[in-house]
CSV table of C-alpha atoms and ligand atoms in Angstrom, one decimal:
chain,number,residue,atom,x,y,z
M,1,MET,CA,-144.3,35.1,-76.6
M,2,ASN,CA,-141.3,32.8,-76.7
M,3,ALA,CA,-139.2,32.6,-79.8
M,4,PRO,CA,-140.4,29.8,-82.1
M,5,LEU,CA,-139.0,26.3,-81.5
M,6,THR,CA,-137.9,24.1,-84.4
M,7,ILE,CA,-137.0,20.4,-83.7
M,8,VAL,CA,-134.5,18.7,-86.0
M,9,ILE,CA,-134.5,14.9,-85.8
M,10,LEU,CA,-131.3,13.3,-87.2
M,11,ALA,CA,-132.2,10.0,-88.9
M,12,ALA,CA,-130.0,9.7,-92.0
M,13,GLY,CA,-127.3,7.4,-90.6
M,14,LYS,CA,-126.8,3.9,-92.0
M,15,GLY,CA,-127.4,1.8,-88.9
M,16,THR,CA,-124.8,-0.8,-90.2
M,17,ARG,CA,-125.0,-2.9,-87.0
M,18,MET,CA,-128.7,-3.6,-87.4
M,19,ASN,CA,-127.8,-5.7,-90.5
M,20,SER,CA,-131.2,-4.8,-92.0
M,21,ASP,CA,-132.8,-3.6,-95.2
M,22,LEU,CA,-135.3,-1.6,-93.2
M,23,PRO,CA,-134.0,1.9,-92.2
M,24,LYS,CA,-133.0,1.7,-88.5
M,25,VAL,CA,-135.5,4.2,-87.2
M,26,LEU,CA,-138.4,2.2,-88.7
M,27,HIS,CA,-137.6,-0.8,-86.6
M,28,PRO,CA,-140.5,-1.2,-84.1
M,29,LEU,CA,-140.3,-0.6,-80.4
M,30,ALA,CA,-143.4,-1.5,-78.4
M,31,GLY,CA,-145.2,-1.8,-81.8
M,32,LYS,CA,-144.3,1.5,-83.4
M,33,PRO,CA,-141.3,2.7,-85.3
M,34,LEU,CA,-138.4,4.1,-83.2
M,35,ILE,CA,-138.8,7.5,-84.9
M,36,SER,CA,-142.5,7.6,-84.0
M,37,HIS,CA,-141.6,7.6,-80.3
M,38,VAL,CA,-139.3,10.5,-80.9
M,39,LEU,CA,-142.0,12.3,-82.8
M,40,ALA,CA,-144.5,11.8,-80.0
M,41,ALA,CA,-142.1,13.4,-77.5
M,42,ALA,CA,-141.4,16.2,-80.0
M,43,ASP,CA,-145.1,16.9,-80.5
M,44,GLN,CA,-145.6,17.4,-76.8
M,45,LEU,CA,-143.3,20.5,-77.0
M,46,LYS,CA,-145.6,22.0,-79.6
M,47,PRO,CA,-142.8,23.1,-81.9
M,48,GLN,CA,-143.4,25.5,-84.9
M,49,ARG,CA,-141.8,22.9,-87.2
M,50,ILE,CA,-140.2,19.5,-87.1
M,51,CYS,CA,-137.5,18.7,-89.6
M,52,VAL,CA,-136.4,15.1,-90.2
M,53,VAL,CA,-133.0,14.6,-91.8
M,54,TYR,CA,-133.0,11.4,-93.7
M,55,GLY,CA,-130.8,9.7,-96.3
M,56,HIS,CA,-129.9,6.1,-95.9
M,57,GLY,CA,-132.6,3.9,-97.2
M,58,GLY,CA,-133.9,6.6,-99.6
M,59,GLU,CA,-137.6,7.5,-99.6
M,60,ALA,CA,-138.6,4.5,-97.4
M,61,LEU,CA,-138.6,6.6,-94.3
M,62,PRO,CA,-140.8,9.5,-95.5
M,63,VAL,CA,-143.2,7.1,-97.2
M,64,ALA,CA,-143.5,5.0,-94.0
M,65,ILE,CA,-144.1,8.0,-91.8
M,66,GLY,CA,-146.4,9.8,-94.3
M,67,GLY,CA,-149.5,11.7,-93.5
M,68,ARG,CA,-147.8,14.1,-91.0
M,69,ASP,CA,-146.8,17.7,-91.3
M,70,LEU,CA,-143.1,17.2,-91.2
M,71,THR,CA,-140.3,18.9,-93.1
M,72,TRP,CA,-138.2,16.2,-94.8
M,73,VAL,CA,-134.6,17.1,-95.5
M,74,ARG,CA,-132.5,14.7,-97.5
M,75,GLN,CA,-128.9,14.4,-96.6
M,76,GLU,CA,-126.9,12.8,-99.4
M,77,PRO,CA,-124.1,11.8,-98.8
M,78,GLN,CA,-124.0,11.4,-95.0
M,79,LEU,CA,-121.0,13.3,-93.9
M,80,GLY,CA,-121.6,13.5,-90.2
M,81,THR,CA,-124.0,14.9,-87.6
M,82,GLY,CA,-122.8,18.5,-88.2
M,83,HIS,CA,-123.3,18.1,-91.9
M,84,ALA,CA,-126.8,16.6,-91.2
M,85,VAL,CA,-127.9,19.7,-89.2
M,86,GLN,CA,-126.5,22.0,-91.9
M,87,GLN,CA,-128.9,20.5,-94.4
M,88,ALA,CA,-131.8,21.6,-92.2
M,89,MET,CA,-130.6,25.2,-91.7
M,90,PRO,CA,-132.5,26.7,-94.7
M,91,TYR,CA,-135.8,25.6,-93.0
M,92,LEU,CA,-135.0,27.1,-89.6
M,93,ASP,CA,-136.3,30.4,-88.3
M,94,MET,CA,-133.2,32.4,-87.3
M,95,THR,CA,-135.1,34.3,-84.6
M,96,GLY,CA,-136.0,31.0,-82.8
M,97,ILE,CA,-134.4,28.1,-81.0
M,98,CYS,CA,-133.4,24.7,-82.2
M,99,LEU,CA,-133.6,21.4,-80.5
M,100,ILE,CA,-131.7,18.5,-81.9
M,101,LEU,CA,-132.9,14.9,-81.4
M,102,TYR,CA,-131.8,11.6,-82.7
M,103,GLY,CA,-134.3,9.3,-84.5
M,104,ASP,CA,-132.7,6.3,-82.9
M,105,VAL,CA,-133.1,7.5,-79.3
M,106,PRO,CA,-136.7,6.6,-78.7
M,107,LEU,CA,-137.4,6.9,-75.0
M,108,ILE,CA,-136.5,10.5,-74.6
M,109,ARG,CA,-139.1,12.2,-72.4
M,110,ALA,CA,-140.7,15.6,-73.1
M,111,GLU,CA,-140.2,16.7,-69.5
M,112,THR,CA,-136.4,16.4,-70.0
M,113,LEU,CA,-136.6,18.3,-73.2
M,114,ARG,CA,-138.7,21.1,-71.7
M,115,GLN,CA,-135.9,22.0,-69.3
M,116,MET,CA,-133.5,22.3,-72.2
M,117,VAL,CA,-135.9,24.5,-74.2
M,118,LEU,CA,-136.2,26.8,-71.2
M,119,ILE,CA,-132.4,27.2,-71.1
M,120,ALA,CA,-132.2,28.0,-74.8
M,121,HIS,CA,-135.0,30.6,-74.5
M,122,GLN,CA,-132.7,32.4,-72.1
M,123,GLY,CA,-129.9,32.5,-74.8
M,124,ALA,CA,-127.8,29.6,-73.4
M,125,LEU,CA,-126.9,26.3,-74.9
M,126,ALA,CA,-128.4,23.2,-73.2
M,127,LEU,CA,-126.5,20.0,-73.5
M,128,LEU,CA,-127.9,16.7,-72.4
M,129,THR,CA,-125.2,14.6,-70.8
M,130,VAL,CA,-125.2,11.4,-68.8
M,131,THR,CA,-122.5,9.6,-66.7
M,132,LEU,CA,-122.2,6.0,-67.7
M,133,ALA,CA,-120.4,3.1,-66.0
M,134,ASP,CA,-119.1,2.2,-69.5
M,135,PRO,CA,-118.7,5.2,-71.8
M,136,THR,CA,-117.2,3.3,-74.7
M,137,GLY,CA,-118.1,4.7,-78.1
M,138,TYR,CA,-119.6,8.0,-76.9
M,139,GLY,CA,-118.3,11.5,-77.2
M,140,ARG,CA,-116.7,12.6,-73.8
M,141,ILE,CA,-117.6,15.8,-72.0
M,142,VAL,CA,-114.4,17.7,-71.3
M,143,ARG,CA,-114.8,20.2,-68.5
M,144,ASP,CA,-112.2,22.8,-67.2
M,145,GLY,CA,-110.9,23.3,-63.6
M,146,HIS,CA,-114.1,25.2,-62.8
M,147,GLY,CA,-116.4,22.4,-64.0
M,148,GLN,CA,-117.4,24.4,-67.1
M,149,VAL,CA,-117.9,22.4,-70.3
M,150,ARG,CA,-115.1,23.2,-72.7
M,151,ARG,CA,-115.6,20.7,-75.6
M,152,ILE,CA,-116.7,17.2,-76.6
M,153,VAL,CA,-114.2,14.7,-77.8
M,154,GLU,CA,-115.3,11.8,-79.8
M,155,HIS,CA,-114.2,8.4,-78.6
M,156,LYS,CA,-112.1,7.8,-81.7
M,157,ASP,CA,-110.3,11.1,-81.2
M,158,ALA,CA,-109.9,10.9,-77.5
M,159,SER,CA,-106.6,10.7,-75.6
M,160,PRO,CA,-106.1,8.1,-72.9
M,161,GLU,CA,-107.0,10.6,-70.2
M,162,GLN,CA,-110.1,11.8,-72.1
M,163,LEU,CA,-111.2,8.1,-72.5
M,164,ALA,CA,-111.3,7.9,-68.7
M,165,ILE,CA,-114.1,10.5,-68.6
M,166,ARG,CA,-117.4,8.9,-67.9
M,167,GLU,CA,-119.7,11.8,-68.6
M,168,VAL,CA,-120.8,11.5,-72.2
M,169,ASN,CA,-122.7,13.4,-74.8
M,170,THR,CA,-126.2,12.0,-75.5
M,171,GLY,CA,-126.2,14.0,-78.8
M,172,ILE,CA,-129.3,16.0,-77.7
M,173,LEU,CA,-128.8,19.8,-77.5
M,174,CYS,CA,-130.9,22.9,-77.6
M,175,LEU,CA,-129.7,26.4,-78.5
M,176,PRO,CA,-130.6,29.7,-80.2
M,177,THR,CA,-130.7,28.9,-84.0
M,178,ILE,CA,-128.8,32.0,-85.0
M,179,LYS,CA,-125.8,31.0,-83.0
M,180,LEU,CA,-125.9,27.4,-84.2
M,181,ALA,CA,-126.0,28.7,-87.8
M,182,GLY,CA,-122.8,30.7,-87.3
M,183,TRP,CA,-120.9,27.8,-85.8
M,184,LEU,CA,-122.0,25.3,-88.4
M,185,THR,CA,-120.4,27.3,-91.2
M,186,ARG,CA,-117.1,26.9,-89.4
M,187,LEU,CA,-117.1,23.1,-88.9
M,188,GLY,CA,-114.2,21.1,-90.4
M,189,ASN,CA,-113.7,17.4,-90.9
M,190,ASP,CA,-110.2,17.0,-89.7
M,191,ASN,CA,-110.8,14.2,-87.3
M,192,ALA,CA,-110.4,10.4,-87.0
M,193,GLN,CA,-113.6,9.7,-89.0
M,194,GLY,CA,-113.3,12.5,-91.6
M,195,GLU,CA,-116.8,13.7,-90.6
M,196,TYR,CA,-118.4,17.1,-89.8
M,197,TYR,CA,-119.1,16.7,-86.1
M,198,LEU,CA,-122.0,18.6,-84.7
M,199,THR,CA,-120.2,18.2,-81.3
M,200,ASP,CA,-117.5,20.6,-82.4
M,201,VAL,CA,-119.9,23.5,-81.9
M,202,ILE,CA,-119.4,23.1,-78.1
M,203,ALA,CA,-115.8,24.1,-78.3
M,204,MET,CA,-116.7,27.1,-80.4
M,205,ALA,CA,-119.4,28.2,-78.0
M,206,ALA,CA,-117.1,27.8,-75.0
M,207,ALA,CA,-114.4,29.8,-76.8
M,208,GLU,CA,-116.9,32.6,-77.3
M,209,GLY,CA,-117.8,32.6,-73.7
M,210,GLU,CA,-121.3,31.3,-74.3
M,211,ARG,CA,-123.1,29.7,-71.4
M,212,ILE,CA,-123.2,25.9,-71.8
M,213,LEU,CA,-125.5,24.3,-69.3
M,214,PRO,CA,-125.5,20.5,-69.0
M,215,CYS,CA,-128.9,18.8,-68.3
M,216,HIS,CA,-129.4,15.2,-67.3
M,217,PRO,CA,-132.1,12.7,-68.0
M,218,ALA,CA,-134.2,11.2,-65.2
M,219,SER,CA,-133.0,7.7,-66.2
M,220,GLU,CA,-130.2,6.4,-68.5
M,221,TRP,CA,-132.8,4.6,-70.6
M,222,GLU,CA,-134.1,7.9,-71.9
M,223,VAL,CA,-130.9,8.5,-73.8
M,224,MET,CA,-130.0,5.0,-74.9
M,225,GLY,CA,-129.7,4.8,-78.6
M,226,VAL,CA,-130.4,1.8,-80.8
M,227,ASN,CA,-127.4,0.7,-82.8
M,228,SER,CA,-128.0,-3.1,-82.8
M,229,ARG,CA,-130.8,-5.5,-82.5
M,230,SER,CA,-129.5,-6.5,-79.1
M,231,GLN,CA,-129.9,-2.9,-77.9
M,232,LEU,CA,-133.3,-2.8,-79.5
M,233,ALA,CA,-134.4,-5.9,-77.5
M,234,GLY,CA,-133.0,-4.3,-74.3
M,235,LEU,CA,-135.0,-1.1,-74.8
M,236,GLU,CA,-138.1,-3.2,-75.7
M,237,ARG,CA,-137.8,-5.0,-72.3
M,238,TYR,CA,-137.3,-1.8,-70.5
M,239,GLN,CA,-140.3,-0.2,-72.2
M,240,GLN,CA,-142.5,-3.2,-71.5
M,241,HIS,CA,-141.5,-3.2,-67.8
M,242,HIS,CA,-142.4,0.5,-67.7
M,243,ILE,CA,-145.9,-0.2,-69.2
M,244,ALA,CA,-146.4,-3.1,-66.8
M,245,GLU,CA,-145.7,-1.0,-63.8
M,246,ALA,CA,-148.1,1.7,-65.0
M,247,LEU,CA,-150.9,-0.9,-65.5
M,248,MET,CA,-150.3,-2.4,-62.0
M,249,ALA,CA,-150.4,1.0,-60.5
M,250,ALA,CA,-153.7,1.6,-62.2
M,251,GLY,CA,-155.2,-1.5,-60.6
M,252,VAL,CA,-154.5,-4.3,-63.0
M,253,THR,CA,-153.2,-7.7,-61.8
M,254,LEU,CA,-150.4,-9.0,-64.0
M,255,ILE,CA,-149.5,-12.6,-63.1
M,256,ASP,CA,-146.0,-11.9,-64.4
M,257,PRO,CA,-145.2,-8.4,-65.4
M,258,ALA,CA,-142.1,-9.7,-67.3
M,259,ARG,CA,-144.3,-11.7,-69.6
M,260,LEU,CA,-146.6,-9.0,-71.0
M,261,ASP,CA,-146.2,-7.3,-74.4
M,262,VAL,CA,-148.1,-4.1,-75.3
M,263,ARG,CA,-147.5,-3.1,-78.9
M,264,GLY,CA,-149.9,-0.2,-79.0
M,265,SER,CA,-152.2,1.1,-76.4
M,266,LEU,CA,-153.8,-0.9,-73.6
M,267,GLU,CA,-156.4,0.8,-71.4
M,268,CYS,CA,-157.7,-1.2,-68.5
M,269,GLY,CA,-160.5,-0.6,-65.9
M,270,ARG,CA,-159.9,-1.6,-62.3
M,271,ASP,CA,-159.4,-5.2,-61.2
M,272,CYS,CA,-158.6,-6.7,-64.6
M,273,LEU,CA,-156.4,-9.7,-64.5
M,274,ILE,CA,-153.9,-10.6,-67.3
M,275,ASP,CA,-152.2,-13.9,-67.2
M,276,VAL,CA,-148.8,-14.6,-68.7
M,277,ASN,CA,-147.7,-14.3,-72.4
M,278,CYS,CA,-150.5,-12.1,-73.7
M,279,VAL,CA,-149.8,-9.7,-76.6
M,280,PHE,CA,-151.9,-6.5,-77.0
M,281,GLU,CA,-151.7,-4.8,-80.4
M,282,GLY,CA,-153.3,-1.6,-81.8
M,283,ARG,CA,-155.8,-0.1,-79.5
M,284,VAL,CA,-157.2,-2.4,-76.8
M,285,VAL,CA,-159.6,-1.4,-74.2
M,286,LEU,CA,-160.6,-3.6,-71.2
M,287,SER,CA,-163.4,-2.5,-69.0
M,288,GLU,CA,-163.3,-3.4,-65.3
M,289,ASN,CA,-163.1,-6.9,-64.0
M,290,VAL,CA,-161.9,-8.4,-67.3
M,291,THR,CA,-159.8,-11.6,-67.2
M,292,VAL,CA,-157.5,-12.5,-70.0
M,293,GLY,CA,-156.1,-16.0,-69.8
M,294,ALA,CA,-152.6,-17.1,-70.7
M,295,ASN,CA,-151.3,-16.8,-74.3
M,296,CYS,CA,-153.9,-14.6,-75.8
M,297,VAL,CA,-153.3,-12.1,-78.7
M,298,LEU,CA,-155.7,-9.2,-78.7
M,299,LYS,CA,-155.6,-6.6,-81.4
M,300,ASP,CA,-157.9,-3.6,-81.7
M,301,VAL,CA,-160.6,-4.9,-79.4
M,302,ALA,CA,-162.9,-3.5,-76.8
M,303,LEU,CA,-164.1,-5.8,-74.0
M,304,GLY,CA,-167.0,-5.0,-71.7
M,305,PRO,CA,-167.1,-5.4,-67.9
M,306,GLY,CA,-166.5,-8.8,-66.5
M,307,VAL,CA,-165.6,-10.5,-69.8
M,308,GLU,CA,-163.6,-13.7,-69.4
M,309,ILE,CA,-161.1,-14.6,-72.1
M,310,LYS,CA,-159.8,-18.1,-71.5
M,311,PRO,CA,-156.3,-19.1,-72.7
M,312,PHE,CA,-155.0,-19.3,-76.3
M,313,CYS,CA,-157.5,-16.9,-78.0
M,314,HIS,CA,-156.8,-14.7,-81.0
M,315,ILE,CA,-159.1,-11.7,-81.1
M,316,ASP,CA,-158.8,-9.0,-83.8
M,317,GLY,CA,-161.1,-6.2,-84.5
M,318,ALA,CA,-163.9,-7.2,-82.2
M,319,VAL,CA,-166.3,-5.6,-79.7
M,320,ILE,CA,-167.3,-7.8,-76.9
M,321,GLY,CA,-170.2,-7.2,-74.5
M,322,ALA,CA,-170.2,-7.5,-70.7
M,323,LYS,CA,-169.7,-10.9,-69.1
M,324,ALA,CA,-169.1,-12.7,-72.4
M,325,ILE,CA,-167.0,-15.9,-72.1
M,326,ILE,CA,-164.6,-16.7,-74.8
M,327,GLY,CA,-162.3,-19.6,-75.5
M,328,PRO,CA,-160.1,-21.4,-74.9
M,329,TYR,CA,-158.8,-21.5,-78.4
M,330,ALA,CA,-161.3,-19.1,-80.0
M,331,ARG,CA,-160.5,-17.0,-83.0
M,332,LEU,CA,-162.5,-13.8,-83.4
M,333,ARG,CA,-161.8,-11.9,-86.6
M,334,PRO,CA,-162.7,-8.3,-87.7
M,335,GLY,CA,-166.3,-7.3,-87.5
M,336,THR,CA,-167.2,-9.7,-84.6
M,337,GLU,CA,-169.6,-8.1,-82.2
M,338,LEU,CA,-170.7,-10.1,-79.2
M,339,ALA,CA,-173.6,-8.9,-77.0
M,340,GLU,CA,-173.7,-9.4,-73.2
M,341,ALA,CA,-173.2,-12.9,-71.9
M,342,ALA,CA,-172.5,-14.5,-75.2
M,343,HIS,CA,-170.4,-17.7,-75.0
M,344,ILE,CA,-167.9,-18.6,-77.6
M,345,GLY,CA,-166.1,-21.8,-77.0
M,346,ASN,CA,-163.1,-23.8,-78.2
M,347,PHE,CA,-162.1,-24.0,-81.8
M,348,VAL,CA,-164.8,-21.5,-82.9
M,349,GLU,CA,-164.0,-18.9,-85.6
M,350,LEU,CA,-166.2,-15.9,-86.0
M,351,LYS,CA,-165.9,-13.2,-88.7
M,352,ASN,CA,-168.0,-10.2,-89.5
M,353,THR,CA,-170.7,-11.6,-87.3
M,354,GLN,CA,-173.0,-10.2,-84.6
M,355,VAL,CA,-174.0,-12.5,-81.8
M,356,GLY,CA,-176.9,-11.5,-79.6
M,357,PHE,CA,-177.5,-11.6,-75.8
M,358,ASN,CA,-176.7,-15.0,-74.1
M,359,SER,CA,-176.2,-16.9,-77.4
M,360,LYS,CA,-173.8,-19.8,-77.4
M,361,ILE,CA,-171.4,-21.1,-80.0
M,362,ASN,CA,-169.4,-23.4,-77.9
M,363,HIS,CA,-167.6,-25.9,-80.0
M,364,LEU,CA,-165.8,-26.3,-83.3
M,365,SER,CA,-167.7,-23.9,-85.6
M,366,TYR,CA,-167.2,-21.4,-88.3
M,367,VAL,CA,-169.7,-18.6,-88.3
M,368,GLY,CA,-168.9,-15.8,-90.9
M,369,ASP,CA,-171.0,-13.0,-92.3
M,370,ALA,CA,-173.9,-13.9,-89.9
M,371,THR,CA,-176.4,-12.2,-87.7
M,372,VAL,CA,-177.2,-14.3,-84.7
M,373,GLY,CA,-180.1,-13.3,-82.4
M,374,ARG,CA,-180.6,-13.6,-78.7
M,375,LYS,CA,-180.5,-16.9,-76.8
M,376,VAL,CA,-179.5,-18.9,-79.9
M,377,ASN,CA,-177.7,-22.2,-79.4
M,378,ILE,CA,-175.4,-23.2,-82.2
M,379,GLY,CA,-174.3,-26.9,-81.9
M,380,ALA,CA,-170.8,-28.3,-82.4
M,381,GLY,CA,-169.4,-28.3,-85.9
M,382,THR,CA,-171.8,-25.8,-87.4
M,383,ILE,CA,-170.6,-24.0,-90.5
M,384,THR,CA,-172.0,-21.0,-92.3
M,385,CYS,CA,-171.2,-21.6,-96.0
M,386,ASN,CA,-170.8,-17.9,-96.7
M,387,TYR,CA,-168.7,-18.0,-99.8
M,388,ASP,CA,-169.5,-19.5,-103.2
M,389,GLY,CA,-165.9,-18.9,-104.6
M,390,ALA,CA,-166.8,-15.5,-105.9
M,391,ASN,CA,-169.2,-13.7,-103.6
M,392,LYS,CA,-170.1,-13.7,-99.9
M,393,TYR,CA,-173.6,-14.0,-98.5
M,394,ARG,CA,-175.1,-13.5,-95.1
M,395,THR,CA,-176.8,-16.0,-92.8
M,396,VAL,CA,-179.5,-14.8,-90.4
M,397,ILE,CA,-180.3,-16.9,-87.3
M,398,GLU,CA,-183.2,-15.4,-85.4
M,399,ASP,CA,-183.7,-15.3,-81.6
M,400,GLU,CA,-184.0,-18.6,-79.7
M,401,ALA,CA,-183.2,-20.8,-82.7
M,402,PHE,CA,-181.4,-24.1,-82.0
M,403,ILE,CA,-178.9,-25.3,-84.6
M,404,GLY,CA,-178.3,-29.0,-84.4
M,405,SER,CA,-174.7,-30.2,-84.5
M,406,ASP,CA,-172.8,-30.6,-87.7
M,407,SER,CA,-175.1,-28.4,-89.7
M,408,GLN,CA,-174.2,-26.4,-92.8
M,409,LEU,CA,-176.1,-23.2,-93.5
M,410,VAL,CA,-175.7,-22.4,-97.1
M,411,ALA,CA,-176.0,-18.6,-97.4
M,412,PRO,CA,-178.0,-16.5,-98.1
M,413,VAL,CA,-180.3,-18.3,-95.7
M,414,THR,CA,-182.4,-17.4,-92.7
M,415,VAL,CA,-183.4,-19.6,-89.7
M,416,GLY,CA,-186.6,-18.2,-88.2
M,417,LYS,CA,-187.3,-17.3,-84.6
M,418,GLY,CA,-187.4,-20.3,-82.3
M,419,ALA,CA,-186.7,-22.7,-85.3
M,420,THR,CA,-184.8,-26.0,-84.6
M,421,LEU,CA,-182.5,-27.6,-87.2
M,422,GLY,CA,-181.9,-31.3,-86.8
M,423,ALA,CA,-178.3,-32.4,-86.5
M,424,GLY,CA,-176.5,-32.8,-89.7
M,425,THR,CA,-178.8,-30.6,-91.7
M,426,THR,CA,-177.5,-28.9,-94.9
M,427,LEU,CA,-179.8,-25.9,-95.0
M,428,THR,CA,-180.2,-24.4,-98.5
M,429,LYS,CA,-183.7,-22.8,-98.0
M,430,ASP,CA,-185.0,-20.7,-95.1
M,431,ALA,CA,-186.1,-22.6,-92.0
M,432,PRO,CA,-189.5,-21.4,-90.8
M,433,ALA,CA,-189.9,-20.0,-87.3
M,434,GLY,CA,-190.9,-22.4,-84.6
M,435,GLU,CA,-190.6,-25.6,-86.7
M,436,LEU,CA,-188.2,-28.4,-86.8
M,437,THR,CA,-186.3,-28.5,-90.1
M,438,LEU,CA,-183.9,-31.2,-91.1
M,439,SER,CA,-182.2,-32.6,-94.2
M,440,ARG,CA,-181.1,-36.1,-93.6
M,441,ALA,CA,-181.1,-39.5,-95.4
M,442,ARG,CA,-183.4,-41.8,-93.6
M,443,GLN,CA,-181.7,-44.2,-91.3
M,444,MET,CA,-182.0,-47.9,-92.1
M,445,THR,CA,-180.9,-51.2,-90.7
M,446,ILE,CA,-180.1,-54.3,-92.9
M,447,PRO,CA,-181.2,-57.3,-90.8
M,448,GLY,CA,-178.8,-60.2,-90.7
M,449,TRP,CA,-175.9,-58.4,-92.6
M,450,LYS,CA,-172.6,-60.1,-92.1
M,451,ARG,CA,-169.1,-58.4,-92.1
M,452,PRO,CA,-166.8,-59.7,-94.8
M,453,VAL,CA,-164.1,-62.2,-93.6
M,454,LYS,CA,-160.6,-62.5,-94.9
M,455,LYS,CA,-160.2,-65.1,-97.7
Q,1,UD1,C1,-122.8,10.8,-81.8
Q,1,UD1,C2,-122.1,12.0,-81.2
Q,1,UD1,C3,-121.4,11.5,-79.9
Q,1,UD1,C4,-122.5,11.0,-78.9
Q,1,UD1,C5,-123.3,9.9,-79.6
Q,1,UD1,C6,-124.5,9.5,-78.8
Q,1,UD1,C7,-121.2,13.3,-83.0
Q,1,UD1,C8,-120.0,13.7,-83.9
Q,1,UD1,N1,-121.0,12.4,-82.1
Q,1,UD1,O1,-121.9,9.8,-82.1
Q,1,UD1,O2,-120.8,12.6,-79.2
Q,1,UD1,O3,-121.9,10.5,-77.7
Q,1,UD1,O4,-123.8,10.3,-80.9
Q,1,UD1,O5,-125.1,8.5,-79.3
Q,1,UD1,O6,-122.3,13.9,-83.2
Q,1,UD1,N2,-126.7,11.0,-88.6
Q,1,UD1,C9,-127.2,11.7,-89.7
Q,1,UD1,N3,-126.3,12.0,-90.7
Q,1,UD1,C10,-125.0,11.7,-90.6
Q,1,UD1,C11,-124.5,11.0,-89.5
Q,1,UD1,C12,-125.4,10.7,-88.5
Q,1,UD1,O7,-128.4,11.9,-89.8
Q,1,UD1,O8,-124.3,12.0,-91.5
Q,1,UD1,C13,-127.7,10.6,-87.5
Q,1,UD1,C14,-127.7,9.2,-87.2
Q,1,UD1,O9,-128.8,8.6,-88.0
Q,1,UD1,C15,-128.0,9.1,-85.7
Q,1,UD1,C16,-127.4,10.3,-85.2
Q,1,UD1,O10,-127.2,11.2,-86.3
Q,1,UD1,O11,-129.4,9.2,-85.5
Q,1,UD1,C17,-126.0,10.0,-84.5
Q,1,UD1,O12,-125.2,9.5,-85.5
Q,1,UD1,P1,-124.1,8.3,-85.1
Q,1,UD1,O13,-123.3,8.0,-86.3
Q,1,UD1,O14,-124.8,7.3,-84.4
Q,1,UD1,O15,-123.2,9.2,-84.2
Q,1,UD1,P2,-122.2,8.6,-83.1
Q,1,UD1,O16,-120.9,8.2,-83.7
Q,1,UD1,O17,-122.9,7.5,-82.3
Q,2,MG,MG1,-124.7,6.4,-82.5
């Protein structure tokens, strides 16, 4: 059995450059908070415990991330990264190892961290470093003549020669907890920022002859932190690019991979086609051969095989059967269930409504709180009047009914099987099966009527 692993996520800092009331680590990347990405990577390592050090923004962070088994450690005031880790020490198992992550470095991969955990299990200190074209702002990795890491010098404390070093500290390290605990008690704050630097433990480790093994991420993006909204936007684009590549590799055609936004999870069967500027939120599942036209927003929906979504649709909380055709300009709200081969056309809004096999609602209609049977045709401009200002009622339209254009169905009301409603009907009582029902003032013509003329 390996020694227990505890992960400490640092997230107490101010995030001044975000210029925001929202704690930095709650800003979303690909639809979920920065810190949730870090937690997802942490979970993959199956740690015994995850501690989150928080402070700036007060309880907003634990409240937002509630419902998880996390150890929340408040750091108040925030006196630096070393001070932050000190606050978590009472919760750490001294027989184990400790991995330190940053809440604002969201794209770190579990594979990278696993290598570091292995090193720490062997009693050494694993330090994640990266060589950057522009190392400005980062702590520099100072090595000796044999290439051994000796210390980390923060940018603000560095000499001109040290500033020329391009290998930098990512902040992520992994080491035996007992050693970390000892070094932390010896940290001082005699530096340019007057802070307790976690990075000072490296020099202590080196002086004691500990093995310090630098590890490197597969890509620079893995260790990029978010300090500003501009950096957040940069990471968002990178992440979307990554998602787009994975979808294409899985057999999805993206008309332009740079114009796709997945803010949750998107699962696609083979041979789906997604046109430009579509946004996917929550959990979206497309079966095979689904086409999504340009400029659609899909949230928490499941689409059956061969469904065609035409451009400019907004679909939220819907389940859609095979070969249905939707849009352009359709709005499907939560509780919409379409059976196979249903057709929903332009400027049609559905809510909490089930539509049966091959039924059509093709133009300018609102159908809410309704059950629509098979092979029903609902004409243009039909409205279910489902709400009396206080309560909502259901409309039932049975199989093969035909609803004439511009009808209002005042719920609760039922249209029987095979019934026909004349155009313009205001239906307030049930329409019997198989019959024609209409409510309409009789048409008349006034013979010889003359238009008024200007006096
Ligand atoms: C830190 C490292 C630097 C490294 C850089 C990588 C130190 C002293 N320096 O610098 O070597 O190159 O990260 O991005 O560690 N935090 C707290 N409590 C605090 C201070 C910070 O929880 O009192 C958290 C922040 O929320 C953030 C992380 O620690 O998630 C890093 O803090 P930050 O102030 O960004 O450190 P840097 O100056 O960037
Ligand atoms: Mg930083």
